[in-house]
Amino acid sequence: METDLHKLEKRQKQIDIGKNTVAYGRFSAQIPRSKRAKEDPSTPDKFQQCSTRSWVGQVRVWRRRLHSWDPPS
């Protein structure tokens, strides 16, 4: 479990950026948490103890998966 406050704040900021997108709003409105499948985008756990490279990779995958919920242009 990660305990470094500075690292947790940075991770939360990255999560907030992802959750503040139109795609995340559409995703969370259309699929309730109880109905989500394994392949649906899932927010990375900010408390997970992992390297910075691993964390950045998890956020990158999460954000890319969220793009599939962007409104049609």
JSON list of C-alpha atoms in Angstrom, two decimals:
[
{"chain": "A", "resi": 1, "resn": "MET", "atom": "CA", "xyz": [0.00, 0.00, 0.00]},
{"chain": "A", "resi": 2, "resn": "GLU", "atom": "CA", "xyz": [1.42, 3.35, -1.06]},
{"chain": "A", "resi": 3, "resn": "THR", "atom": "CA", "xyz": [1.87, 5.85, 1.80]},
{"chain": "A", "resi": 4, "resn": "ASP", "atom": "CA", "xyz": [3.91, 8.67, 0.24]},
{"chain": "A", "resi": 5, "resn": "LEU", "atom": "CA", "xyz": [1.54, 11.67, 0.40]},
{"chain": "A", "resi": 6, "resn": "HIS", "atom": "CA", "xyz": [3.18, 13.54, -2.48]},
{"chain": "A", "resi": 7, "resn": "LYS", "atom": "CA", "xyz": [2.90, 10.50, -4.75]},
{"chain": "A", "resi": 8, "resn": "LEU", "atom": "CA", "xyz": [-0.73, 9.93, -3.73]},
{"chain": "A", "resi": 9, "resn": "GLU", "atom": "CA", "xyz": [-1.61, 13.56, -4.48]},
{"chain": "A", "resi": 10, "resn": "LYS", "atom": "CA", "xyz": [-0.03, 13.32, -7.94]},
{"chain": "A", "resi": 11, "resn": "ARG", "atom": "CA", "xyz": [-1.87, 10.08, -8.64]},
{"chain": "A", "resi": 12, "resn": "GLN", "atom": "CA", "xyz": [-5.19, 11.54, -7.50]},
{"chain": "A", "resi": 13, "resn": "LYS", "atom": "CA", "xyz": [-4.64, 14.52, -9.78]},
{"chain": "A", "resi": 14, "resn": "GLN", "atom": "CA", "xyz": [-4.16, 12.18, -12.75]},
{"chain": "A", "resi": 15, "resn": "ILE", "atom": "CA", "xyz": [-7.31, 10.26, -11.80]},
{"chain": "A", "resi": 16, "resn": "ASP", "atom": "CA", "xyz": [-9.28, 13.50, -11.46]},
{"chain": "A", "resi": 17, "resn": "ILE", "atom": "CA", "xyz": [-8.20, 14.57, -14.95]},
{"chain": "A", "resi": 18, "resn": "GLY", "atom": "CA", "xyz": [-9.52, 11.30, -16.40]},
{"chain": "A", "resi": 19, "resn": "LYS", "atom": "CA", "xyz": [-12.77, 11.46, -14.44]},
{"chain": "A", "resi": 20, "resn": "ASN", "atom": "CA", "xyz": [-13.36, 15.04, -15.59]},
{"chain": "A", "resi": 21, "resn": "THR", "atom": "CA", "xyz": [-13.77, 14.00, -19.23]},
{"chain": "A", "resi": 22, "resn": "VAL", "atom": "CA", "xyz": [-16.95, 13.72, -21.27]},
{"chain": "A", "resi": 23, "resn": "ALA", "atom": "CA", "xyz": [-16.09, 10.09, -22.03]},
{"chain": "A", "resi": 24, "resn": "TYR", "atom": "CA", "xyz": [-15.92, 9.16, -18.34]},
{"chain": "A", "resi": 25, "resn": "GLY", "atom": "CA", "xyz": [-19.23, 10.90, -17.70]},
{"chain": "A", "resi": 26, "resn": "ARG", "atom": "CA", "xyz": [-20.91, 8.97, -20.51]},
{"chain": "A", "resi": 27, "resn": "PHE", "atom": "CA", "xyz": [-19.35, 5.69, -19.38]},
{"chain": "A", "resi": 28, "resn": "SER", "atom": "CA", "xyz": [-20.34, 6.05, -15.72]},
{"chain": "A", "resi": 29, "resn": "ALA", "atom": "CA", "xyz": [-23.86, 7.20, -16.65]},
{"chain": "A", "resi": 30, "resn": "GLN", "atom": "CA", "xyz": [-24.53, 4.32, -19.05]},
{"chain": "A", "resi": 31, "resn": "ILE", "atom": "CA", "xyz": [-22.97, 1.43, -17.14]},
{"chain": "A", "resi": 32, "resn": "PRO", "atom": "CA", "xyz": [-23.56, 1.16, -13.39]},
{"chain": "A", "resi": 33, "resn": "ARG", "atom": "CA", "xyz": [-20.60, -0.09, -11.37]},
{"chain": "A", "resi": 34, "resn": "SER", "atom": "CA", "xyz": [-22.35, -3.39, -10.61]},
{"chain": "A", "resi": 35, "resn": "LYS", "atom": "CA", "xyz": [-22.82, -4.13, -14.35]},
{"chain": "A", "resi": 36, "resn": "ARG", "atom": "CA", "xyz": [-19.27, -3.38, -15.50]},
{"chain": "A", "resi": 37, "resn": "ALA", "atom": "CA", "xyz": [-17.35, -6.10, -17.29]},
{"chain": "A", "resi": 38, "resn": "LYS", "atom": "CA", "xyz": [-13.68, -6.92, -16.86]},
{"chain": "A", "resi": 39, "resn": "GLU", "atom": "CA", "xyz": [-12.83, -5.35, -20.23]},
{"chain": "A", "resi": 40, "resn": "ASP", "atom": "CA", "xyz": [-14.49, -2.03, -19.32]},
{"chain": "A", "resi": 41, "resn": "PRO", "atom": "CA", "xyz": [-12.16, 0.81, -18.26]},
{"chain": "A", "resi": 42, "resn": "SER", "atom": "CA", "xyz": [-11.35, 0.64, -14.55]},
{"chain": "A", "resi": 43, "resn": "THR", "atom": "CA", "xyz": [-9.73, 3.44, -12.59]},
{"chain": "A", "resi": 44, "resn": "PRO", "atom": "CA", "xyz": [-6.22, 2.52, -11.41]},
{"chain": "A", "resi": 45, "resn": "ASP", "atom": "CA", "xyz": [-5.81, 2.07, -7.65]},
{"chain": "A", "resi": 46, "resn": "LYS", "atom": "CA", "xyz": [-3.81, 5.04, -6.38]},
{"chain": "A", "resi": 47, "resn": "PHE", "atom": "CA", "xyz": [-2.85, 3.10, -3.23]},
{"chain": "A", "resi": 48, "resn": "GLN", "atom": "CA", "xyz": [-1.22, 0.27, -5.21]},
{"chain": "A", "resi": 49, "resn": "GLN", "atom": "CA", "xyz": [2.50, 0.12, -4.56]},
{"chain": "A", "resi": 50, "resn": "CYS", "atom": "CA", "xyz": [4.17, 0.14, -7.97]},
{"chain": "A", "resi": 51, "resn": "SER", "atom": "CA", "xyz": [6.84, 1.95, -9.91]},
{"chain": "A", "resi": 52, "resn": "THR", "atom": "CA", "xyz": [6.17, 5.29, -11.57]},
{"chain": "A", "resi": 53, "resn": "ARG", "atom": "CA", "xyz": [6.53, 3.67, -14.97]},
{"chain": "A", "resi": 54, "resn": "SER", "atom": "CA", "xyz": [3.92, 1.05, -14.10]},
{"chain": "A", "resi": 55, "resn": "TRP", "atom": "CA", "xyz": [1.53, 3.69, -12.74]},
{"chain": "A", "resi": 56, "resn": "VAL", "atom": "CA", "xyz": [1.88, 5.87, -15.83]},
{"chain": "A", "resi": 57, "resn": "GLY", "atom": "CA", "xyz": [1.22, 2.83, -18.01]},
{"chain": "A", "resi": 58, "resn": "GLN", "atom": "CA", "xyz": [-1.94, 1.95, -16.08]},
{"chain": "A", "resi": 59, "resn": "VAL", "atom": "CA", "xyz": [-3.25, 5.51, -16.39]},
{"chain": "A", "resi": 60, "resn": "ARG", "atom": "CA", "xyz": [-2.42, 5.57, -20.09]},
{"chain": "A", "resi": 61, "resn": "VAL", "atom": "CA", "xyz": [-4.34, 2.33, -20.74]},
{"chain": "A", "resi": 62, "resn": "TRP", "atom": "CA", "xyz": [-7.29, 3.55, -18.66]},
{"chain": "A", "resi": 63, "resn": "ARG", "atom": "CA", "xyz": [-7.47, 6.87, -20.53]},
{"chain": "A", "resi": 64, "resn": "ARG", "atom": "CA", "xyz": [-7.23, 5.15, -23.93]},
{"chain": "A", "resi": 65, "resn": "ARG", "atom": "CA", "xyz": [-10.05, 2.79, -23.00]},
{"chain": "A", "resi": 66, "resn": "LEU", "atom": "CA", "xyz": [-12.14, 5.78, -21.95]},
{"chain": "A", "resi": 67, "resn": "HIS", "atom": "CA", "xyz": [-11.77, 7.26, -25.44]},
{"chain": "A", "resi": 68, "resn": "SER", "atom": "CA", "xyz": [-14.05, 4.53, -26.78]},
{"chain": "A", "resi": 69, "resn": "TRP", "atom": "CA", "xyz": [-16.82, 6.35, -24.86]},
{"chain": "A", "resi": 70, "resn": "ASP", "atom": "CA", "xyz": [-16.18, 9.72, -26.51]},
{"chain": "A", "resi": 71, "resn": "PRO", "atom": "CA", "xyz": [-19.30, 11.12, -28.20]},
{"chain": "A", "resi": 72, "resn": "PRO", "atom": "CA", "xyz": [-19.39, 10.70, -31.99]},
{"chain": "A", "resi": 73, "resn": "SER", "atom": "CA", "xyz": [-18.01, 13.76, -33.73]}
]
